[in-house]
Amino acid sequence: MATTARRFGNLDTAEDAAAEAFAIATERWPVDGIPPNPGAWLTTTASRKAIDRIRRESSRDARHTEAKLLYDAEPDPVGVIDDDRLRLLFICCHPALSMEARVALTLRMIGGLSVPEIARAFLVQDTTMGARITRAKAKIAAAQIPYRVPAAEDLPGRVSGVLAVVFLIFNEGYLASGPDTAPVREELTGEAIRLARLLHGLLPDDGEVTGMLAMLLLTDARRSARVSSARELVPLAEQDRGLWDVAQISEGHALVRERLASKVAPGRYQLLAAINAVHTDGDATDWTQVVALYDQLVRLDGSPIVRLNRAIAVGERDGLEAGLALIDDLDSALSGYHAYHAARAHLLRRLGRDTAARDAYDAAISLAGNTAEIAFLTRRRDQARPEDNGRCG
Amino acid sequence: MQYLINVIDYRSESGTAEEAVAIDAFNKKLIAGGHWVFAAGLADPTVSTVIDGRGDEPVFTDGPFVEAKEWAAGFWIIDAPDLDVALKLMCEGSKACNRRLEVRPLLSDP
C-alpha cells in the first residue's frame, strides 16, 4: 500500500485502491491461480485502480466546473462543495426537464457515470443518450435554469422531485426491465443509495429524504436473497433471511426510529420505509402493522398501486378472499399492470382456483419486464393445473 | 432575461369576460413587479398570411405556416432573472387566463 501511496501522494486513494486490489485478488486468485509475484500483482492492480479512481474523481470535478461554466453568475458567496452539489442536484432534477433527462443528467453530473454507462442502464444507444444529455444542458443554459437551492417555500416540492429521480434509478436497478439485462443491476441500486446518502447528508432534517434513504437500505438489504441461483425471483416470505444484509437493516431501522422520534407526521417515503422496517423485523412480517401503515399511506396517496399493495397486506391479515375482493375492485385502473395480475394470480392459486390462477399468471407474464420475475411467474403458472383437464400432477 | 409566453388554445375567440378581468389583474401584478414587457391577444390563425420575400417577387400564402390542433391565442413577453421566477409567475398567469402556457426563452445577446 505504501508503494501505491508514494506513487499517488494520497493515502485515501492508495488505501481504497489497495482494498479493491485485495478484493479482486480474493475473487480471482482461487480461480486463476496465484500469480508468480503476488506483491507486484497487487501493486500493479492497486495502481490501475487508483488511476481509475483519480480519473473518475477528476472528471467528476471537471463536470462540476463544466456545470458552473454554464452560468455566468457571480462567484458563490460560500464556496462550500456540499452547497455546489446540492445546487447541481436541483438543476439536474429540475421540473422543467423531462423525467428521462433528469435521470440521465443526475447520473452523469452527480453520479459520475459515463454516457455509455447511462445508455446501457436505460437500454438506448450511446448517441441517443448523448443527445438527450446535450439537449438538457442546452435547455438549462438557454432557458436560464438557476444554479441555486430553491427558496424554503419551494423546497419540499423540489426535494420530492429529486427523490422521484433517485427512486426511479433504484427501481430500474432493483427490478431491471428488458430481456437482456441482469434481474438486479447493482450499479443502479448502489448509485441510488449513494445519491440518497448524499442528499441525506445535505438535508439531514428533511424527513422524506431520511425516509427515502431508509426505504432504499431496507429494500436493498434483501437483494442477495431476492433472486435464486436459478435466476428466479424469490418472494419475501420464502427468502433466506440469513442472506439479508444486517448492517443495512440496522442502519435503515435506526433511520426509521429517528423519524418516529421526531413526532412529525410522516410523508410517503417515511411510511414506505416503516413498512419495509416491519418486513425486516423479527422472523416474519407483522401484517397488522403493515396494513395500519398502508391505511396511513392511502390517506396521503390513494393511487390504485398503493391500494393494490394495501389489498395484498389485507389478504395476509384477514384472509385471502378479503384480499382478492379488494384487488378485484382495482381491475379497471390496473388491468395493464403486471403486479396487479401477479397479486391476483398468487391469491387465486392459494385459494385452489387453478384455472383462474393460470389466466392471471398468463396476463402477468405478458406484461412483466423483469427476467427473474417472468421465470418465477412461469413456474408458478405451471404448478397451477387446470381443474378441468383430468390430469393430476 | 426575457421569456415569450404563448397562450395555448384550440378554439376561436374563446376568451370570457371573467378571464379578461383575471388577466387584467395579473398584468397589473406583472407591471408592479417590473416583469411586464408586452402582451397581446392574437386573432384566429385562419386569418394569418404567410409571406416569402426571399425571391424576386414576394409570395403570399393564405393561412398559418403550420396547421395544428392547437395554436397561440395570445402571448406575453416578460422579464425575469431566471426560469424558476418565470415559471412561478406564469403558473399564476395560467390560472388567470384559464389556459395552458408555453414558456420560451428569448435569445439574449451572446
XYZ file of C-alpha atoms in Angstrom:
503
model
C 0.000 0.000 0.000
C 2.869 2.363 0.828
C 4.185 1.816 -2.710
C 0.882 2.903 -4.105
C 0.683 5.813 -1.654
C 4.149 7.093 -2.665
C 3.185 6.958 -6.262
C -0.080 8.818 -5.817
C 0.740 11.002 -2.819
C -2.721 10.456 -1.420
C -3.283 7.924 1.284
C -7.027 7.720 0.810
C -6.694 6.904 -2.840
C -3.979 4.355 -2.142
C -5.985 2.778 0.660
C -9.102 2.440 -1.436
C -7.133 1.144 -4.366
C -5.287 -1.408 -2.251
C -8.545 -2.592 -0.730
C -10.002 -3.009 -4.191
C -6.919 -4.840 -5.394
C -7.182 -7.266 -2.453
C -10.874 -7.725 -3.150
C -10.078 -8.589 -6.743
C -7.288 -10.875 -5.606
C -9.562 -12.829 -3.285
C -12.015 -13.272 -6.166
C -9.511 -14.063 -8.892
C -6.677 -15.996 -7.268
C -8.750 -19.015 -6.336
C -9.983 -19.167 -9.942
C -6.950 -18.000 -11.925
C -4.270 -19.264 -9.569
C -1.853 -17.139 -7.540
C 0.352 -15.032 -9.865
C 4.151 -15.670 -9.830
C 4.802 -12.461 -7.865
C 1.731 -11.696 -5.745
C 3.185 -8.460 -4.284
C 3.898 -6.991 -7.694
C 0.499 -8.101 -8.927
C -1.175 -6.321 -6.033
C 0.808 -3.110 -6.593
C 0.043 -3.107 -10.319
C -3.628 -3.774 -9.710
C -3.773 -1.144 -6.981
C -2.106 1.403 -9.268
C -4.584 0.696 -12.034
C -7.449 1.057 -9.591
C -6.028 4.313 -8.246
C -5.706 5.700 -11.755
C -9.327 4.708 -12.496
C -10.407 6.381 -9.302
C -8.467 9.575 -9.945
C -9.872 9.706 -13.471
C -13.340 9.219 -12.164
C -12.965 11.842 -9.433
C -11.218 14.370 -11.651
C -13.840 14.003 -14.308
C -16.455 14.445 -11.594
C -14.792 17.713 -10.515
C -14.479 18.701 -14.144
C -18.182 18.143 -14.569
C -18.919 20.337 -11.588
C -16.761 23.045 -13.142
C -18.403 22.398 -16.500
C -21.793 22.791 -14.869
C -20.751 26.047 -13.254
C -19.459 27.357 -16.549
C -22.970 27.094 -17.913
C -23.710 30.143 -15.795
C -22.009 33.465 -15.987
C -23.173 34.055 -12.417
C -21.049 35.944 -9.918
C -18.775 33.816 -7.730
C -20.509 31.859 -4.972
C -20.761 33.651 -1.649
C -19.993 30.376 0.137
C -17.557 28.129 -1.607
C -18.825 25.003 0.095
C -18.650 21.865 -2.022
C -21.819 20.486 -0.449
C -23.701 23.565 -1.486
C -22.460 23.123 -5.047
C -23.582 19.548 -5.148
C -26.997 20.391 -3.800
C -27.482 23.135 -6.364
C -26.298 20.793 -9.079
C -28.816 18.171 -7.930
C -31.645 20.697 -8.082
C -30.670 21.652 -11.632
C -30.393 18.049 -12.781
C -33.835 17.263 -11.329
C -35.483 20.488 -12.459
C -39.214 20.078 -13.126
C -38.890 21.850 -16.499
C -36.798 18.893 -17.764
C -38.305 15.598 -18.871
C -38.020 12.743 -16.376
C -35.679 10.901 -18.769
C -33.430 13.950 -18.982
C -33.449 14.370 -15.184
C -32.366 10.791 -14.600
C -29.656 10.964 -17.268
C -28.280 14.305 -16.056
C -28.266 13.208 -12.418
C -26.349 10.019 -13.211
C -23.896 11.956 -15.379
C -23.289 15.114 -13.334
C -23.713 13.795 -9.782
C -23.145 10.061 -10.163
C -20.146 10.410 -12.442
C -21.357 7.691 -14.820
C -20.195 7.894 -18.429
C -22.648 8.420 -21.274
C -22.223 4.802 -22.497
C -22.830 3.536 -18.937
C -26.063 5.519 -18.672
C -27.089 4.460 -22.174
C -26.585 0.800 -21.200
C -28.519 1.307 -17.987
C -31.545 2.539 -19.917
C -31.091 0.314 -22.968
C -30.689 3.091 -25.503
C -27.933 3.871 -27.999
C -24.934 5.930 -26.796
C -25.752 8.593 -29.374
C -29.373 8.813 -28.197
C -28.289 9.216 -24.579
C -25.563 11.692 -25.561
C -28.109 13.760 -27.463
C -30.544 13.629 -24.548
C -27.897 14.969 -22.153
C -26.681 17.617 -24.602
C -30.226 18.788 -25.191
C -30.907 19.020 -21.451
C -27.706 21.023 -20.895
C -28.626 23.333 -23.774
C -32.035 23.934 -22.231
C -30.518 24.651 -18.808
C -28.286 27.298 -20.398
C -30.790 28.796 -22.870
C -33.781 28.944 -20.523
C -31.576 30.002 -17.603
C -32.487 27.333 -15.111
C -30.893 28.812 -11.982
C -27.929 27.310 -10.160
C -29.212 27.676 -6.637
C -31.006 25.938 -3.822
C -34.733 26.736 -4.086
C -36.357 29.072 -1.561
C -37.705 27.470 1.624
C -41.307 27.652 0.408
C -40.460 25.767 -2.817
C -38.053 23.312 -1.187
C -40.433 20.442 -0.291
C -41.791 20.265 -3.841
C -38.350 20.403 -5.388
C -36.890 17.857 -2.957
C -39.701 15.464 -3.802
C -38.741 15.919 -7.467
C -35.152 14.917 -6.643
C -36.395 11.951 -4.604
C -38.549 10.789 -7.511
C -35.413 10.640 -9.679
C -33.494 8.716 -7.005
C -36.390 6.264 -6.582
C -36.645 5.730 -10.324
C -32.925 4.955 -10.585
C -33.227 2.500 -7.688
C -36.273 0.765 -9.128
C -34.653 0.350 -12.512
C -31.805 -1.374 -10.703
C -33.910 -3.419 -8.304
C -36.438 -4.650 -10.857
C -34.460 -4.139 -14.042
C -36.578 -4.330 -17.168
C -35.648 -5.819 -20.506
C -34.928 -9.314 -21.782
C -31.138 -8.886 -21.970
C -30.410 -7.290 -18.603
C -29.493 -8.883 -15.308
C -32.534 -9.144 -12.990
C -30.890 -6.844 -10.419
C -28.471 -4.154 -11.545
C -26.295 -3.306 -8.599
C -24.630 -0.376 -10.350
C -28.021 1.376 -10.356
C -29.254 0.371 -6.882
C -25.836 1.318 -5.491
C -25.870 4.661 -7.258
C -29.392 5.430 -5.979
C -28.306 4.687 -2.405
C -25.208 6.839 -2.878
C -27.428 9.696 -4.104
C -29.879 9.239 -1.215
C -26.956 9.270 1.235
C -25.570 12.428 -0.342
C -28.968 14.103 -0.169
C -29.416 12.972 3.441
C -26.018 14.447 4.288
C -27.020 17.738 2.655
C -30.559 17.906 4.075
C -30.351 15.900 7.324
C -33.586 17.384 8.732
C -35.767 16.548 5.757
C -37.948 13.637 6.894
C -38.758 12.434 3.406
C -35.075 12.339 2.444
C -34.383 10.267 5.567
C -37.367 8.094 4.663
C -36.033 7.548 1.157
C -32.584 6.511 2.407
C -34.130 4.149 4.980
C -36.504 2.621 2.433
C -33.718 2.028 -0.098
C -31.429 0.483 2.536
C -34.160 -1.805 3.874
C -35.136 -2.881 0.368
C -31.594 -3.311 -0.903
C -30.681 -5.305 2.235
C -32.785 -8.180 0.832
C -31.131 -8.087 -2.587
C -28.986 -11.242 -2.231
C -31.979 -13.279 -1.095
C -34.282 -11.942 -3.754
C -33.049 -13.845 -6.804
C -32.390 -17.583 -6.573
C -29.422 -19.404 -8.088
C -31.840 -20.351 -10.895
C -32.223 -16.587 -11.515
C -35.798 -16.651 -10.311
C -37.434 -14.043 -8.118
C -37.930 -15.270 -4.537
C -40.978 -13.791 -2.762
C -40.400 -12.150 0.616
C -41.933 -14.965 2.691
C -39.669 -17.573 1.061
C -36.430 -15.595 1.263
C -33.494 -16.893 3.287
C -33.301 -14.182 5.938
C -29.751 -15.251 6.705
C -28.721 -13.707 3.384
C -30.087 -10.297 4.281
C -27.576 -7.510 4.882
C -27.598 -6.980 8.642
C -25.699 -3.669 8.537
C -28.105 -2.140 6.011
C -31.102 -3.335 8.012
C -29.861 -1.889 11.284
C -28.995 1.409 9.608
C -32.454 1.515 7.998
C -34.184 0.685 11.279
C -32.214 3.418 13.074
C -33.320 5.986 10.463
C -36.962 4.901 10.785
C -36.741 5.169 14.596
C -35.204 8.632 14.234
C -38.223 9.738 12.166
C -40.682 8.164 14.622
C -38.983 10.046 17.459
C -39.382 13.343 15.593
C -43.172 13.148 16.128
C -43.659 14.877 12.772
C -46.375 13.304 10.621
C -44.626 11.018 8.130
C -44.744 11.531 4.375
C -44.946 8.897 1.674
C -41.339 7.707 1.720
C -41.229 7.579 5.515
C -44.307 5.339 5.505
C -42.769 3.112 2.833
C -39.602 2.953 4.951
C -41.662 1.999 8.005
C -43.415 -0.759 6.002
C -40.029 -2.118 4.953
C -38.852 -1.886 8.562
C -41.763 -4.159 9.566
C -40.886 -6.594 6.754
C -37.295 -6.813 8.012
C -38.115 -7.055 11.720
C -38.163 -10.410 13.530
C -38.767 -13.750 11.817
C -41.868 -12.872 9.813
C -43.833 -9.834 8.679
C -46.398 -8.469 11.139
C -49.202 -7.856 8.622
C -51.408 -5.981 11.105
C -48.762 -3.280 11.332
C -48.256 -3.277 7.570
C -51.995 -2.769 6.950
C -52.080 0.066 9.503
C -49.178 1.782 7.696
C -50.845 1.290 4.294
C -54.036 2.819 5.748
C -51.985 5.940 6.511
C -50.359 5.849 3.088
C -53.722 5.567 1.292
C -54.788 8.766 3.044
C -51.738 10.560 1.567
C -51.760 8.841 -1.804
C -54.907 6.966 -2.776
C -53.497 5.830 -6.123
C -54.515 2.366 -7.372
C -50.986 0.993 -6.918
C -50.930 1.942 -3.224
C -54.403 0.404 -2.832
C -53.167 -2.774 -4.537
C -50.338 -3.098 -2.022
C -52.728 -2.462 0.824
C -55.078 -5.143 -0.556
C -52.220 -7.665 -0.620
C -51.459 -6.854 3.033
C -55.154 -7.155 3.950
C -55.192 -10.580 2.272
C -52.390 -11.689 4.580
C -54.057 -10.242 7.682
C -57.748 -11.044 7.112
C -57.659 -13.976 4.708
C -57.130 -14.491 1.016
C -60.775 -13.887 -0.024
C -60.779 -10.454 1.639
C -57.604 -9.503 -0.211
C -58.904 -10.825 -3.520
C -62.143 -8.814 -3.227
C -60.160 -5.601 -2.720
C -57.820 -6.431 -5.603
C -60.725 -7.197 -7.966
C -62.086 -3.683 -7.296
C -58.958 -2.254 -8.958
C -59.468 -4.077 -12.253
C -60.371 -1.057 -14.379
C -57.419 1.018 -13.137
C -54.716 -1.657 -13.143
C -55.553 -4.199 -15.846
C -52.427 -3.100 -17.750
C -50.099 -3.523 -14.744
C -48.269 -6.826 -14.297
C -48.189 -6.652 -10.483
C -51.998 -6.488 -10.359
C -52.325 -9.759 -12.299
C -49.458 -11.344 -10.337
C -51.098 -10.465 -6.991
C -54.438 -11.914 -8.171
C -52.720 -14.994 -9.544
C -50.944 -15.761 -6.261
C -54.165 -15.428 -4.254
C -56.214 -17.492 -6.732
C -53.565 -20.226 -6.699
C -53.516 -20.318 -2.906
C -57.328 -20.485 -2.924
C -57.096 -23.530 -5.207
C -58.786 -21.792 -8.139
C -56.181 -23.027 -10.566
C -57.797 -22.232 -13.916
C -58.388 -18.600 -12.950
C -54.893 -18.500 -11.441
C -53.334 -19.703 -14.709
C -55.147 -16.997 -16.675
C -53.965 -14.355 -14.219
C -50.381 -15.683 -14.384
C -50.525 -15.542 -18.179
C -51.682 -11.923 -18.034
C -48.918 -11.064 -15.541
C -46.232 -12.808 -17.630
C -47.254 -10.982 -20.798
C -46.911 -7.608 -19.022
C -43.837 -8.251 -16.829
C -40.436 -6.935 -17.919
C -38.037 -8.436 -15.395
C -36.464 -11.767 -16.393
C -36.369 -13.185 -12.834
C -39.982 -12.217 -12.244
C -41.066 -13.817 -15.522
C -39.223 -17.032 -14.576
C -40.910 -17.081 -11.163
C -44.393 -16.365 -12.563
C -43.940 -19.023 -15.245
C -43.010 -21.712 -12.735
C -45.964 -20.792 -10.527
C -48.297 -20.848 -13.515
C -47.104 -24.307 -14.474
C -47.712 -25.503 -10.910
C -51.337 -24.392 -11.155
C -53.025 -27.177 -13.074
C -56.253 -26.500 -14.930
C -59.069 -28.144 -12.933
C -60.965 -29.479 -15.910
C -58.363 -31.454 -17.853
C -58.452 -34.514 -15.664
C -54.689 -34.767 -15.249
C -53.091 -34.990 -11.924
C -49.651 -33.813 -11.091
C -33.583 37.562 -19.385
C -36.804 37.702 -21.373
C -39.318 34.955 -21.987
C -42.096 34.652 -24.553
C -45.195 33.005 -23.152
C -47.643 31.558 -25.644
C -51.245 31.054 -24.563
C -52.325 27.659 -25.876
C -55.842 27.321 -27.278
C -57.809 25.109 -29.653
C -60.959 27.228 -30.010
C -61.505 30.516 -31.828
C -62.005 33.708 -29.830
C -62.864 31.732 -26.749
C -61.964 34.303 -24.068
C -64.618 35.109 -21.462
C -65.317 38.301 -19.520
C -64.200 36.688 -16.229
C -60.938 35.629 -17.822
C -60.361 39.189 -19.115
C -60.784 40.561 -15.578
C -58.381 37.997 -14.129
C -55.828 38.663 -16.878
C -56.020 42.421 -16.210
C -55.337 41.869 -12.536
C -52.432 39.544 -13.345
C -50.975 42.089 -15.801
C -51.101 44.787 -13.120
C -49.110 42.471 -10.885
C -46.548 41.864 -13.642
C -46.165 45.623 -14.127
C -45.853 46.276 -10.378
C -43.145 43.601 -10.085
C -41.191 45.033 -13.027
C -41.743 41.880 -15.116
C -44.014 43.304 -17.809
C -42.600 43.830 -21.309
C -45.547 43.299 -23.629
C -48.701 41.227 -24.046
C -51.492 40.861 -26.580
C -54.250 38.578 -27.726
C -53.993 37.160 -31.225
C -56.629 36.819 -33.970
C -57.523 33.330 -35.118
C -54.676 31.634 -37.076
C -57.005 31.122 -40.060
C -56.767 34.864 -40.795
C -52.965 34.912 -40.935
C -50.863 35.228 -44.096
C -47.521 33.569 -44.768
C -45.090 35.589 -46.867
C -41.914 34.540 -48.602
C -39.930 37.592 -49.617
C -36.728 35.753 -50.429
C -37.293 35.548 -54.186
C -37.635 38.277 -56.794
C -41.349 38.551 -56.188
C -42.856 38.111 -52.723
C -45.149 35.086 -52.413
C -48.197 35.264 -50.136
C -49.997 32.189 -48.805
C -53.343 32.338 -47.064
C -53.458 30.722 -43.629
C -50.989 29.800 -40.851
C -47.496 28.389 -41.556
C -48.387 25.175 -39.830
C -51.807 23.560 -39.465
C -52.108 22.367 -35.905
C -54.785 21.264 -33.462
C -53.570 23.919 -31.028
C -52.068 27.329 -31.537
C -51.110 30.534 -29.725
C -54.177 32.624 -28.928
C -52.100 35.337 -27.272
C -48.727 35.952 -25.709
C -46.744 37.736 -23.051
C -43.164 38.828 -23.082
C -41.841 39.061 -19.551
C -38.594 39.942 -17.872
C -37.395 37.515 -15.201
C -33.968 36.762 -13.717
C -34.277 33.026 -14.394
C -36.628 30.226 -15.414
C -37.773 29.478 -11.854
C -39.083 33.022 -11.454
C -40.682 32.925 -14.917
C -42.384 29.591 -14.212
C -43.674 30.700 -10.852
C -45.111 33.919 -12.276
C -46.698 32.208 -15.219
C -48.337 29.498 -13.098
C -50.449 32.411 -11.881
C -50.824 33.619 -15.465
C -52.125 30.192 -16.483
C -54.739 30.375 -13.735
C -55.698 33.919 -14.728
C -56.228 33.187 -18.429
C -57.520 29.686 -17.692
C -55.314 28.078 -20.329
C -52.073 26.144 -20.660
C -48.973 28.223 -21.435
C -45.692 27.625 -23.220
C -42.687 29.458 -21.746
C -39.953 30.019 -24.284
C -36.751 31.943 -23.642
C -35.795 34.769 -25.981
C -32.253 34.521 -27.257
C -30.105 37.007 -25.430
C -27.014 38.745 -26.769
C -24.034 36.398 -26.617
